[in-house]
Amino acid sequence: MSASASAFAVAALVAPWCAASFGATLRGLRGGAAMVAASISGIGFIAAVGLAIDVAVSETQAVSLGHGAFALTLDALAIVMIVMVLGLSTVTQSFAVRYLRGDARQGWFVCVANLLIASTIVLVCASSVVMFVVGWLAAGISLVLVLNMYSHDRQARDGVQRTLRRFVLGDACLLAAALILISIGGADLALSDVGRAVGEVPVPLGVVIGLLLIVPALARSSQIPFHGWLPSTLAAPTPVSALLHAGVVNAGAILLIRFSPAVAGSAVVMAVVFAAGAATVVYASVVRLVKPDVKGRLVFSTMAQMGFMVMACGLGAFAAAVFHLVAHGLYKSALFLSASTGVNRDQVRRAWPERQPVSTKHLWIVMVLAVFIPFSAVVGSLALLARDVSASSVALLAFVVLTGSVTLGATLLSRLSVATGVVSIFGIALLALAYTASVAAVDNLLGEILVTAAVSPWWVLLPAVLLIAIQWVAYYSDRRNVLHEVLYTRSLAAGTPKTHSLKGT
């Protein structure tokens, strides 16, 4: 390990702690505190990028810091996450300098947000069970504190209570699993030794450990049946919503990957993971269609995307889950930060004339093109990169085809022309090739993760077919149809959190 790599690693790890300290010290300056914290976070991001470049050039497997129970290991996954977390933190805090200008709670946001980032970095770099649990609990507590920024607001307090209840249940299960693992090993276990420890216990106990580990992953990622907390956080300011995607709501995949030896060896555990992710994908996708507000649609879109990530873990496609975690964190944070633009765009769209019905011939042409172009693009990308992509990742490409088909269909319905078709062919082909190549690259970065009990890739067809059917009912069936009305009303009710009386707020 080179001295420069160690220096970069220390700078990246220390930056958020320093930013939190300055935020607490200078909180009376408000705008000044946010600006200083954003600058320190930016320095940490530059150090993280420098670390990534140094490790790639020197072909170092990992950078280790500390000793014993407090040891941290910056492997490929940890470095990728640190770069993403510090990058999003810098952008979000820079945005908050103006967004929270004049707000008395700006100092609180700066301090607690950086504690959240610092805890998340500890979480992704932990090399032992105890250190992982410490980072996980610290990140959860920091998240609850940052959500409590506007504690005087009744809706914000309700969201904090919902979040706290689910986190306590999930974290209690993580603590129970950690205590069992430590008792098996006789001391704190390195994460690399978890598989050996689980292999030494009876199979039923191994299943129990796996089930205990997936509960906190599902709770933190707002998956069914712990999905109620994320939609109730919309009262939080926009920078908080954006910060949630900096490795926070995505942390469930990190837990499943780090403890994969205890999770991926049980068919029961992997089936539960897949079922929870698939159910959340369908549920959140349906509710997103009926949400009237921009942030509401974004938050249910996040739930659906996290469901896709968890579903990928259930298939054993951990590389696809990591790629999705990073890509989703980047673009969804940007969408939240530009939510006000989305509001203006929706206002303009409401003034548009209602779309005229298309002819049957037009509809069939669009359907054929919308299916054929994405499918051909994915098949072509697999023909070039099939050797580097696992079977489970190939199955997940069905969702890439589905997403491409829906997007292309909506575009061609509004404008069917040769130019639109040519642009669509090249654009979707490029996206399919980039997705396949990226998943293969992440697979190489993660190395070999032993998966002995993954769910059959064929099960992906079930949520895919359900989503296609729902999309058809929502957009292409008669709006006066009873099925359409039932789907709309039930989805709207399911996506509206039950609140207590606002009397006395």
PDB file of N, CA, C and O in Angstrom, residues 73 79 166 211 295 306 339 342 393 395 433 490 505:
ATOM      1  N   THR A  73     -11.385  -1.369   5.992  1.00  0.00           N
ATOM      2  CA  THR A  73     -10.810  -1.874   4.752  1.00  0.00           C
ATOM      3  C   THR A  73     -11.490  -1.200   3.580  1.00  0.00           C
ATOM      4  O   THR A  73     -12.706  -1.321   3.403  1.00  0.00           O
ATOM      5  N   ILE A  79     -14.495   1.924  -1.994  1.00  0.00           N
ATOM      6  CA  ILE A  79     -13.983   3.114  -2.677  1.00  0.00           C
ATOM      7  C   ILE A  79     -15.038   3.702  -3.605  1.00  0.00           C
ATOM      8  O   ILE A  79     -15.234   4.928  -3.665  1.00  0.00           O
ATOM      9  N   ARG A 166     -39.646   1.442  12.500  1.00  0.00           N
ATOM     10  CA  ARG A 166     -39.150   0.428  11.566  1.00  0.00           C
ATOM     11  C   ARG A 166     -37.653   0.205  11.715  1.00  0.00           C
ATOM     12  O   ARG A 166     -37.168  -0.915  11.605  1.00  0.00           O
ATOM     13  N   LEU A 211     -32.234 -14.772   7.974  1.00  0.00           N
ATOM     14  CA  LEU A 211     -33.487 -14.020   8.058  1.00  0.00           C
ATOM     15  C   LEU A 211     -33.341 -12.790   8.943  1.00  0.00           C
ATOM     16  O   LEU A 211     -33.902 -11.731   8.649  1.00  0.00           O
ATOM     17  N   LYS A 295     -42.657  15.327  -5.624  1.00  0.00           N
ATOM     18  CA  LYS A 295     -41.851  14.591  -4.648  1.00  0.00           C
ATOM     19  C   LYS A 295     -42.484  13.251  -4.296  1.00  0.00           C
ATOM     20  O   LYS A 295     -41.777  12.271  -4.018  1.00  0.00           O
ATOM     21  N   MET A 306     -35.332   0.701  -5.414  1.00  0.00           N
ATOM     22  CA  MET A 306     -34.713  -0.082  -4.337  1.00  0.00           C
ATOM     23  C   MET A 306     -35.238  -1.519  -4.348  1.00  0.00           C
ATOM     24  O   MET A 306     -34.521  -2.455  -4.006  1.00  0.00           O
ATOM     25  N   ALA A 339     -36.542  19.352  -8.105  1.00  0.00           N
ATOM     26  CA  ALA A 339     -37.982  19.097  -7.951  1.00  0.00           C
ATOM     27  C   ALA A 339     -38.808  20.318  -8.300  1.00  0.00           C
ATOM     28  O   ALA A 339     -39.906  20.214  -8.849  1.00  0.00           O
ATOM     29  N   GLY A 342     -39.481  20.398 -11.777  1.00  0.00           N
ATOM     30  CA  GLY A 342     -40.525  19.438 -12.113  1.00  0.00           C
ATOM     31  C   GLY A 342     -41.917  19.997 -11.872  1.00  0.00           C
ATOM     32  O   GLY A 342     -42.852  19.737 -12.634  1.00  0.00           O
ATOM     33  N   SER A 393     -27.910 -11.653 -14.063  1.00  0.00           N
ATOM     34  CA  SER A 393     -27.871 -10.301 -14.629  1.00  0.00           C
ATOM     35  C   SER A 393     -28.566 -10.261 -15.981  1.00  0.00           C
ATOM     36  O   SER A 393     -29.200  -9.265 -16.344  1.00  0.00           O
ATOM     37  N   ALA A 395     -31.121 -12.055 -16.744  1.00  0.00           N
ATOM     38  CA  ALA A 395     -32.552 -12.048 -16.448  1.00  0.00           C
ATOM     39  C   ALA A 395     -33.034 -10.644 -16.100  1.00  0.00           C
ATOM     40  O   ALA A 395     -34.133 -10.228 -16.483  1.00  0.00           O
ATOM     41  N   LEU A 433     -26.030  -1.399 -24.341  1.00  0.00           N
ATOM     42  CA  LEU A 433     -24.622  -1.794 -24.355  1.00  0.00           C
ATOM     43  C   LEU A 433     -23.896  -1.251 -23.126  1.00  0.00           C
ATOM     44  O   LEU A 433     -23.100  -1.962 -22.498  1.00  0.00           O
ATOM     45  N   ARG A 490     -57.600   2.351  -5.467  1.00  0.00           N
ATOM     46  CA  ARG A 490     -56.865   1.545  -4.496  1.00  0.00           C
ATOM     47  C   ARG A 490     -55.396   1.993  -4.412  1.00  0.00           C
ATOM     48  O   ARG A 490     -54.812   2.019  -3.318  1.00  0.00           O
ATOM     49  N   THR A 505     -51.532  21.430  15.988  1.00  0.00           N
ATOM     50  CA  THR A 505     -50.236  21.676  15.353  1.00  0.00           C
ATOM     51  C   THR A 505     -50.012  23.164  15.206  1.00  0.00           C
ATOM     52  O   THR A 505     -50.944  23.938  15.187  1.00  0.00           O
TER      53      THR A 505
END
